[in-house]
Amino acid sequence: MLSGSYGVKHRTDVEVTRTQVAIVGAGPAGLVLAHLLALRGFDSVLLEARSRHHVEHRVRAGVLEHPTVQLLCEIGAGERLRREGLEHGGISLRFDRADHRIDFAALTGRSITVYGQQEVVKDLIAARLARGGEIFFDVDDVRLSGIDSDEPEVAFTDGGGVARILRAAVVAGCDGFHGVCRPYVPPGALRVFERDYPFAWLGILAKAAPAQEEVAYAHGDRGFALASMRSPDVTRLYLQVAPEDAIDGWSDDRIWEELNARLAVDGGAGLNEGPILERGIAAMRSFVVEPMRHGRLFLAGDAAHIVPPTGAKGMNLAVADVAVLAEALERFFATGRTDLLDGYSDRCLRRVWRAEHFSWWMTSMLHLAPGADPFERRLQLSQLRYVVSSPAASTSLAENYVGLPYGS
Ligand code: RFL
Ligand code: PHB
């Protein structure tokens, strides 16, 4: 059994700290893992390359699955989420200039919650610090060694310029798609599966009341658009654009004109426009590495897999991974047994591949591929009409969207 305590000793001018789990990355995956471990009585240290302000203001995801909301509440990070999160009982698919609602509540008995990822991150950081947990922000030069041994090390320079080493039983690579952990797996030990899409998303956050009550995914001749929200007076909107488009080429007028055209419904009032608070263009990619583990390094969240945002799955998958990892680590620390750790990757990958398929399917059904011929367009429309009219097909969309139960 490994000790839960940690001591500090000095080796020349390097501070060496012992912990049970060294967590690289304070995004949703790393932060939720730290909480799950602390609740089970295990200690961890979190390293984050960016500042606290940066991670708390990085605008990204917005849709939380039902199991994600439950887990955030269980770990004591759900108080503001329950108060300010917008619980939605469905979404709409918009095509042929009309809304077609998918009623999640009726089809699955579940709902989703619209609540910004940066708000989740703020709540998790505040709760972690309030409970006396450690987070090193602004770290630099993170290096891993000994991931094939029983005591891997993570060397880094902290925000104050002090060189440090963490000795841990396990390293959790929660450092996102561009992180440093995944490249430490030796070449040949990971298999990569990937797909790039011939379009990107231009996303804006605007100070304007949402024009619709629920998230709306629009398919049409001018391309895909998505209308979401963050609060009763902040709207989040996305447009399919070309991957090579630069944000400077999209003036405010052009963005609003295109959004209005793509999101128009017969008899609808159009969007409420307002100052654009944030804007950016994000590439769309599907990516998975197998296995999600090498020796004592466990990859979780975007460090191991990426989905295009159309299914709203990325953050939810990150949280699902670390729920599996925490359970496996508990078994290991409490009993020394490695069976759950050995099963970590296979167990996560079942959910990951379901989400990969769902996100790829939603993306293919809704976007306009450059050069798509009339045959493909007819297939998309046929699929959309089927999904909104067949109870079997809409239930399939609904159960994937609200989040399949953990372990299924
Ligand atoms: P993150 O959030 O990228 O966090 C990784 C953290 O690691 C830090 N880091 C390092 N720290 C220390 N040392 C290093 N060397 C480091 N290198 C990196 C980073 O600074 C960062 O803080 O990964 P995590 O935790 O796996 O979470 C994944 C989610 O962030 C991501 O999947 C979602 O944002 C994807 N996503 C969506 N997911 C949803 O579930 N629902 C949605 O509605 C949704 N919409 C979206 C999205 C992503 C989008 N973009 C911008 C790609 C909409 C968009 C537009
Ligand atoms: C969002 O609100 O940011 C959002 C909603 C649905 C998606 C992706 C992003 O599929």
PDB file of N, CA and C in Angstrom, residues 129-201:
ATOM      1  N   LEU A 129      -8.977  24.723  -4.145  1.00  0.00           N
ATOM      2  CA  LEU A 129      -8.163  25.588  -3.283  1.00  0.00           C
ATOM      3  C   LEU A 129      -8.808  25.714  -1.903  1.00  0.00           C
ATOM      4  N   ALA A 130     -10.155  25.771  -1.869  1.00  0.00           N
ATOM      5  CA  ALA A 130     -10.847  25.888  -0.576  1.00  0.00           C
ATOM      6  C   ALA A 130     -10.589  24.655   0.293  1.00  0.00           C
ATOM      7  N   ARG A 131     -10.373  23.508  -0.353  1.00  0.00           N
ATOM      8  CA  ARG A 131     -10.120  22.273   0.415  1.00  0.00           C
ATOM      9  C   ARG A 131      -8.633  22.056   0.679  1.00  0.00           C
ATOM     10  N   GLY A 132      -7.829  23.058   0.386  1.00  0.00           N
ATOM     11  CA  GLY A 132      -6.398  22.976   0.704  1.00  0.00           C
ATOM     12  C   GLY A 132      -5.593  22.194  -0.324  1.00  0.00           C
ATOM     13  N   GLY A 133      -6.177  21.919  -1.472  1.00  0.00           N
ATOM     14  CA  GLY A 133      -5.448  21.177  -2.510  1.00  0.00           C
ATOM     15  C   GLY A 133      -4.436  22.062  -3.213  1.00  0.00           C
ATOM     16  N   GLU A 134      -3.485  21.398  -3.850  1.00  0.00           N
ATOM     17  CA  GLU A 134      -2.392  22.150  -4.476  1.00  0.00           C
ATOM     18  C   GLU A 134      -2.584  22.259  -5.982  1.00  0.00           C
ATOM     19  N   ILE A 135      -2.388  23.457  -6.536  1.00  0.00           N
ATOM     20  CA  ILE A 135      -2.323  23.626  -7.994  1.00  0.00           C
ATOM     21  C   ILE A 135      -1.156  24.561  -8.275  1.00  0.00           C
ATOM     22  N   PHE A 136      -0.211  24.113  -9.084  1.00  0.00           N
ATOM     23  CA  PHE A 136       0.852  25.007  -9.542  1.00  0.00           C
ATOM     24  C   PHE A 136       0.435  25.568 -10.893  1.00  0.00           C
ATOM     25  N   PHE A 137       0.117  26.864 -10.943  1.00  0.00           N
ATOM     26  CA  PHE A 137      -0.181  27.509 -12.231  1.00  0.00           C
ATOM     27  C   PHE A 137       1.125  28.018 -12.839  1.00  0.00           C
ATOM     28  N   ASP A 138       1.089  28.388 -14.104  1.00  0.00           N
ATOM     29  CA  ASP A 138       2.214  29.013 -14.807  1.00  0.00           C
ATOM     30  C   ASP A 138       3.479  28.161 -14.772  1.00  0.00           C
ATOM     31  N   VAL A 139       3.320  26.844 -14.780  1.00  0.00           N
ATOM     32  CA  VAL A 139       4.533  26.007 -14.771  1.00  0.00           C
ATOM     33  C   VAL A 139       5.140  25.972 -16.172  1.00  0.00           C
ATOM     34  N   ASP A 140       6.413  25.645 -16.205  1.00  0.00           N
ATOM     35  CA  ASP A 140       7.136  25.648 -17.476  1.00  0.00           C
ATOM     36  C   ASP A 140       8.015  24.400 -17.537  1.00  0.00           C
ATOM     37  N   ASP A 141       8.423  24.055 -18.741  1.00  0.00           N
ATOM     38  CA  ASP A 141       9.447  23.036 -18.940  1.00  0.00           C
ATOM     39  C   ASP A 141       9.100  21.713 -18.234  1.00  0.00           C
ATOM     40  N   VAL A 142       7.885  21.231 -18.460  1.00  0.00           N
ATOM     41  CA  VAL A 142       7.432  19.990 -17.815  1.00  0.00           C
ATOM     42  C   VAL A 142       8.066  18.789 -18.537  1.00  0.00           C
ATOM     43  N   ARG A 143       8.757  17.948 -17.765  1.00  0.00           N
ATOM     44  CA  ARG A 143       9.419  16.762 -18.352  1.00  0.00           C
ATOM     45  C   ARG A 143       9.073  15.530 -17.528  1.00  0.00           C
ATOM     46  N   LEU A 144       8.832  14.419 -18.213  1.00  0.00           N
ATOM     47  CA  LEU A 144       8.505  13.163 -17.525  1.00  0.00           C
ATOM     48  C   LEU A 144       9.699  12.220 -17.621  1.00  0.00           C
ATOM     49  N   SER A 145       9.885  11.425 -16.567  1.00  0.00           N
ATOM     50  CA  SER A 145      10.879  10.346 -16.676  1.00  0.00           C
ATOM     51  C   SER A 145      10.386   9.147 -15.881  1.00  0.00           C
ATOM     52  N   GLY A 146      10.891   7.988 -16.227  1.00  0.00           N
ATOM     53  CA  GLY A 146      10.586   6.766 -15.465  1.00  0.00           C
ATOM     54  C   GLY A 146       9.149   6.299 -15.584  1.00  0.00           C
ATOM     55  N   ILE A 147       8.473   6.577 -16.695  1.00  0.00           N
ATOM     56  CA  ILE A 147       7.068   6.135 -16.765  1.00  0.00           C
ATOM     57  C   ILE A 147       6.965   4.609 -16.857  1.00  0.00           C
ATOM     58  N   ASP A 148       8.091   3.939 -17.155  1.00  0.00           N
ATOM     59  CA  ASP A 148       8.076   2.471 -17.147  1.00  0.00           C
ATOM     60  C   ASP A 148       8.425   1.903 -15.771  1.00  0.00           C
ATOM     61  N   SER A 149       8.739   2.781 -14.814  1.00  0.00           N
ATOM     62  CA  SER A 149       9.124   2.318 -13.472  1.00  0.00           C
ATOM     63  C   SER A 149       7.939   2.452 -12.516  1.00  0.00           C
ATOM     64  N   ASP A 150       8.151   2.055 -11.227  1.00  0.00           N
ATOM     65  CA  ASP A 150       7.079   2.181 -10.232  1.00  0.00           C
ATOM     66  C   ASP A 150       7.017   3.575  -9.642  1.00  0.00           C
ATOM     67  N   GLU A 151       8.003   4.404  -9.944  1.00  0.00           N
ATOM     68  CA  GLU A 151       7.994   5.755  -9.368  1.00  0.00           C
ATOM     69  C   GLU A 151       8.418   6.778 -10.422  1.00  0.00           C
ATOM     70  N   PRO A 152       7.499   7.083 -11.332  1.00  0.00           N
ATOM     71  CA  PRO A 152       7.843   8.083 -12.345  1.00  0.00           C
ATOM     72  C   PRO A 152       8.044   9.457 -11.716  1.00  0.00           C
ATOM     73  N   GLU A 153       8.740  10.311 -12.443  1.00  0.00           N
ATOM     74  CA  GLU A 153       8.979  11.678 -11.957  1.00  0.00           C
ATOM     75  C   GLU A 153       8.493  12.683 -12.988  1.00  0.00           C
ATOM     76  N   VAL A 154       8.024  13.810 -12.468  1.00  0.00           N
ATOM     77  CA  VAL A 154       7.678  14.934 -13.341  1.00  0.00           C
ATOM     78  C   VAL A 154       8.519  16.119 -12.879  1.00  0.00           C
ATOM     79  N   ALA A 155       9.404  16.578 -13.743  1.00  0.00           N
ATOM     80  CA  ALA A 155      10.236  17.746 -13.417  1.00  0.00           C
ATOM     81  C   ALA A 155       9.594  18.970 -14.059  1.00  0.00           C
ATOM     82  N   PHE A 156       9.643  20.096 -13.365  1.00  0.00           N
ATOM     83  CA  PHE A 156       9.075  21.325 -13.936  1.00  0.00           C
ATOM     84  C   PHE A 156       9.657  22.534 -13.228  1.00  0.00           C
ATOM     85  N   THR A 157       9.419  23.686 -13.811  1.00  0.00           N
ATOM     86  CA  THR A 157       9.796  24.945 -13.159  1.00  0.00           C
ATOM     87  C   THR A 157       8.503  25.627 -12.752  1.00  0.00           C
ATOM     88  N   ASP A 158       8.386  26.000 -11.491  1.00  0.00           N
ATOM     89  CA  ASP A 158       7.117  26.592 -11.055  1.00  0.00           C
ATOM     90  C   ASP A 158       7.038  28.073 -11.462  1.00  0.00           C
ATOM     91  N   GLY A 159       5.885  28.689 -11.186  1.00  0.00           N
ATOM     92  CA  GLY A 159       5.644  30.064 -11.633  1.00  0.00           C
ATOM     93  C   GLY A 159       6.638  31.064 -11.064  1.00  0.00           C
ATOM     94  N   GLY A 160       7.278  30.707  -9.946  1.00  0.00           N
ATOM     95  CA  GLY A 160       8.266  31.597  -9.335  1.00  0.00           C
ATOM     96  C   GLY A 160       9.681  31.301  -9.802  1.00  0.00           C
ATOM     97  N   GLY A 161       9.835  30.371 -10.766  1.00  0.00           N
ATOM     98  CA  GLY A 161      11.158  30.062 -11.307  1.00  0.00           C
ATOM     99  C   GLY A 161      11.904  28.982 -10.547  1.00  0.00           C
ATOM    100  N   VAL A 162      11.240  28.333  -9.561  1.00  0.00           N
ATOM    101  CA  VAL A 162      11.919  27.290  -8.777  1.00  0.00           C
ATOM    102  C   VAL A 162      11.824  25.946  -9.514  1.00  0.00           C
ATOM    103  N   ALA A 163      12.960  25.273  -9.650  1.00  0.00           N
ATOM    104  CA  ALA A 163      12.979  23.949 -10.296  1.00  0.00           C
ATOM    105  C   ALA A 163      12.448  22.920  -9.306  1.00  0.00           C
ATOM    106  N   ARG A 164      11.514  22.102  -9.741  1.00  0.00           N
ATOM    107  CA  ARG A 164      10.879  21.134  -8.842  1.00  0.00           C
ATOM    108  C   ARG A 164      10.796  19.765  -9.508  1.00  0.00           C
ATOM    109  N   ILE A 165      10.710  18.747  -8.644  1.00  0.00           N
ATOM    110  CA  ILE A 165      10.459  17.385  -9.139  1.00  0.00           C
ATOM    111  C   ILE A 165       9.334  16.780  -8.305  1.00  0.00           C
ATOM    112  N   LEU A 166       8.382  16.187  -8.999  1.00  0.00           N
ATOM    113  CA  LEU A 166       7.324  15.439  -8.317  1.00  0.00           C
ATOM    114  C   LEU A 166       7.611  13.968  -8.506  1.00  0.00           C
ATOM    115  N   ARG A 167       7.641  13.222  -7.395  1.00  0.00           N
ATOM    116  CA  ARG A 167       7.750  11.761  -7.498  1.00  0.00           C
ATOM    117  C   ARG A 167       6.379  11.191  -7.182  1.00  0.00           C
ATOM    118  N   ALA A 168       5.887  10.343  -8.039  1.00  0.00           N
ATOM    119  CA  ALA A 168       4.516   9.865  -7.866  1.00  0.00           C
ATOM    120  C   ALA A 168       4.444   8.376  -8.179  1.00  0.00           C
ATOM    121  N   ALA A 169       3.320   7.771  -7.777  1.00  0.00           N
ATOM    122  CA  ALA A 169       3.083   6.376  -8.177  1.00  0.00           C
ATOM    123  C   ALA A 169       2.579   6.336  -9.615  1.00  0.00           C
ATOM    124  N   VAL A 170       1.867   7.406  -9.974  1.00  0.00           N
ATOM    125  CA  VAL A 170       1.218   7.437 -11.271  1.00  0.00           C
ATOM    126  C   VAL A 170       1.263   8.868 -11.806  1.00  0.00           C
ATOM    127  N   VAL A 171       1.423   9.015 -13.119  1.00  0.00           N
ATOM    128  CA  VAL A 171       1.287  10.330 -13.752  1.00  0.00           C
ATOM    129  C   VAL A 171       0.006  10.304 -14.589  1.00  0.00           C
ATOM    130  N   ALA A 172      -0.848  11.310 -14.377  1.00  0.00           N
ATOM    131  CA  ALA A 172      -2.067  11.432 -15.189  1.00  0.00           C
ATOM    132  C   ALA A 172      -1.818  12.530 -16.215  1.00  0.00           C
ATOM    133  N   GLY A 173      -1.795  12.160 -17.478  1.00  0.00           N
ATOM    134  CA  GLY A 173      -1.594  13.128 -18.566  1.00  0.00           C
ATOM    135  C   GLY A 173      -2.947  13.702 -18.958  1.00  0.00           C
ATOM    136  N   CYS A 174      -3.287  14.842 -18.357  1.00  0.00           N
ATOM    137  CA  CYS A 174      -4.584  15.502 -18.606  1.00  0.00           C
ATOM    138  C   CYS A 174      -4.313  16.830 -19.292  1.00  0.00           C
ATOM    139  N   ASP A 175      -3.286  16.865 -20.137  1.00  0.00           N
ATOM    140  CA  ASP A 175      -2.779  18.142 -20.643  1.00  0.00           C
ATOM    141  C   ASP A 175      -3.255  18.472 -22.059  1.00  0.00           C
ATOM    142  N   GLY A 176      -4.380  17.907 -22.452  1.00  0.00           N
ATOM    143  CA  GLY A 176      -5.002  18.335 -23.697  1.00  0.00           C
ATOM    144  C   GLY A 176      -4.293  17.814 -24.935  1.00  0.00           C
ATOM    145  N   PHE A 177      -4.853  18.180 -26.086  1.00  0.00           N
ATOM    146  CA  PHE A 177      -4.373  17.630 -27.356  1.00  0.00           C
ATOM    147  C   PHE A 177      -2.917  18.018 -27.638  1.00  0.00           C
ATOM    148  N   HIS A 178      -2.538  19.256 -27.269  1.00  0.00           N
ATOM    149  CA  HIS A 178      -1.181  19.735 -27.566  1.00  0.00           C
ATOM    150  C   HIS A 178      -0.240  19.565 -26.377  1.00  0.00           C
ATOM    151  N   GLY A 179      -0.611  18.719 -25.432  1.00  0.00           N
ATOM    152  CA  GLY A 179       0.183  18.586 -24.208  1.00  0.00           C
ATOM    153  C   GLY A 179       1.508  17.866 -24.417  1.00  0.00           C
ATOM    154  N   VAL A 180       2.282  17.774 -23.315  1.00  0.00           N
ATOM    155  CA  VAL A 180       3.622  17.173 -23.416  1.00  0.00           C
ATOM    156  C   VAL A 180       3.637  15.687 -23.080  1.00  0.00           C
ATOM    157  N   CYS A 181       2.591  15.179 -22.419  1.00  0.00           N
ATOM    158  CA  CYS A 181       2.660  13.798 -21.909  1.00  0.00           C
ATOM    159  C   CYS A 181       2.632  12.745 -23.011  1.00  0.00           C
ATOM    160  N   ARG A 182       1.667  12.874 -23.925  1.00  0.00           N
ATOM    161  CA  ARG A 182       1.505  11.817 -24.947  1.00  0.00           C
ATOM    162  C   ARG A 182       2.801  11.527 -25.702  1.00  0.00           C
ATOM    163  N   PRO A 183       3.591  12.539 -26.082  1.00  0.00           N
ATOM    164  CA  PRO A 183       4.827  12.247 -26.820  1.00  0.00           C
ATOM    165  C   PRO A 183       5.865  11.437 -26.019  1.00  0.00           C
ATOM    166  N   TYR A 184       5.661  11.281 -24.685  1.00  0.00           N
ATOM    167  CA  TYR A 184       6.606  10.446 -23.920  1.00  0.00           C
ATOM    168  C   TYR A 184       6.377   8.950 -24.142  1.00  0.00           C
ATOM    169  N   VAL A 185       5.237   8.601 -24.704  1.00  0.00           N
ATOM    170  CA  VAL A 185       5.010   7.178 -25.004  1.00  0.00           C
ATOM    171  C   VAL A 185       5.922   6.816 -26.180  1.00  0.00           C
ATOM    172  N   PRO A 186       6.700   5.728 -26.060  1.00  0.00           N
ATOM    173  CA  PRO A 186       7.666   5.409 -27.117  1.00  0.00           C
ATOM    174  C   PRO A 186       6.977   5.187 -28.467  1.00  0.00           C
ATOM    175  N   PRO A 187       7.656   5.586 -29.549  1.00  0.00           N
ATOM    176  CA  PRO A 187       7.075   5.397 -30.873  1.00  0.00           C
ATOM    177  C   PRO A 187       6.714   3.934 -31.079  1.00  0.00           C
ATOM    178  N   GLY A 188       5.593   3.673 -31.654  1.00  0.00           N
ATOM    179  CA  GLY A 188       5.194   2.296 -31.899  1.00  0.00           C
ATOM    180  C   GLY A 188       4.298   1.729 -30.812  1.00  0.00           C
ATOM    181  N   ALA A 189       4.323   2.344 -29.609  1.00  0.00           N
ATOM    182  CA  ALA A 189       3.495   1.805 -28.517  1.00  0.00           C
ATOM    183  C   ALA A 189       2.058   2.330 -28.597  1.00  0.00           C
ATOM    184  N   LEU A 190       1.837   3.386 -29.347  1.00  0.00           N
ATOM    185  CA  LEU A 190       0.485   3.939 -29.486  1.00  0.00           C
ATOM    186  C   LEU A 190       0.020   3.785 -30.925  1.00  0.00           C
ATOM    187  N   ARG A 191      -1.247   3.449 -31.098  1.00  0.00           N
ATOM    188  CA  ARG A 191      -1.820   3.448 -32.430  1.00  0.00           C
ATOM    189  C   ARG A 191      -2.719   4.678 -32.544  1.00  0.00           C
ATOM    190  N   VAL A 192      -2.562   5.413 -33.629  1.00  0.00           N
ATOM    191  CA  VAL A 192      -3.324   6.658 -33.807  1.00  0.00           C
ATOM    192  C   VAL A 192      -4.404   6.451 -34.860  1.00  0.00           C
ATOM    193  N   PHE A 193      -5.624   6.915 -34.535  1.00  0.00           N
ATOM    194  CA  PHE A 193      -6.739   6.895 -35.489  1.00  0.00           C
ATOM    195  C   PHE A 193      -7.179   8.340 -35.663  1.00  0.00           C
ATOM    196  N   GLU A 194      -7.243   8.831 -36.877  1.00  0.00           N
ATOM    197  CA  GLU A 194      -7.649  10.234 -36.999  1.00  0.00           C
ATOM    198  C   GLU A 194      -8.358  10.553 -38.302  1.00  0.00           C
ATOM    199  N   ARG A 195      -9.100  11.655 -38.254  1.00  0.00           N
ATOM    200  CA  ARG A 195      -9.797  12.151 -39.436  1.00  0.00           C
ATOM    201  C   ARG A 195      -9.890  13.665 -39.335  1.00  0.00           C
ATOM    202  N   ASP A 196      -9.467  14.353 -40.404  1.00  0.00           N
ATOM    203  CA  ASP A 196      -9.640  15.813 -40.448  1.00  0.00           C
ATOM    204  C   ASP A 196     -10.866  16.108 -41.282  1.00  0.00           C
ATOM    205  N   TYR A 197     -11.549  17.179 -40.962  1.00  0.00           N
ATOM    206  CA  TYR A 197     -12.755  17.552 -41.713  1.00  0.00           C
ATOM    207  C   TYR A 197     -12.438  18.770 -42.575  1.00  0.00           C
ATOM    208  N   PRO A 198     -13.092  18.877 -43.737  1.00  0.00           N
ATOM    209  CA  PRO A 198     -12.761  19.984 -44.637  1.00  0.00           C
ATOM    210  C   PRO A 198     -13.502  21.274 -44.280  1.00  0.00           C
ATOM    211  N   PHE A 199     -13.734  21.504 -42.988  1.00  0.00           N
ATOM    212  CA  PHE A 199     -14.346  22.755 -42.546  1.00  0.00           C
ATOM    213  C   PHE A 199     -13.938  23.019 -41.100  1.00  0.00           C
ATOM    214  N   ALA A 200     -14.190  24.248 -40.647  1.00  0.00           N
ATOM    215  CA  ALA A 200     -13.863  24.641 -39.272  1.00  0.00           C
ATOM    216  C   ALA A 200     -15.082  25.352 -38.693  1.00  0.00           C
ATOM    217  N   TRP A 201     -15.034  25.671 -37.383  1.00  0.00           N
ATOM    218  CA  TRP A 201     -16.121  26.431 -36.753  1.00  0.00           C
ATOM    219  C   TRP A 201     -15.607  27.803 -36.349  1.00  0.00           C
TER     220      TRP A 201
END
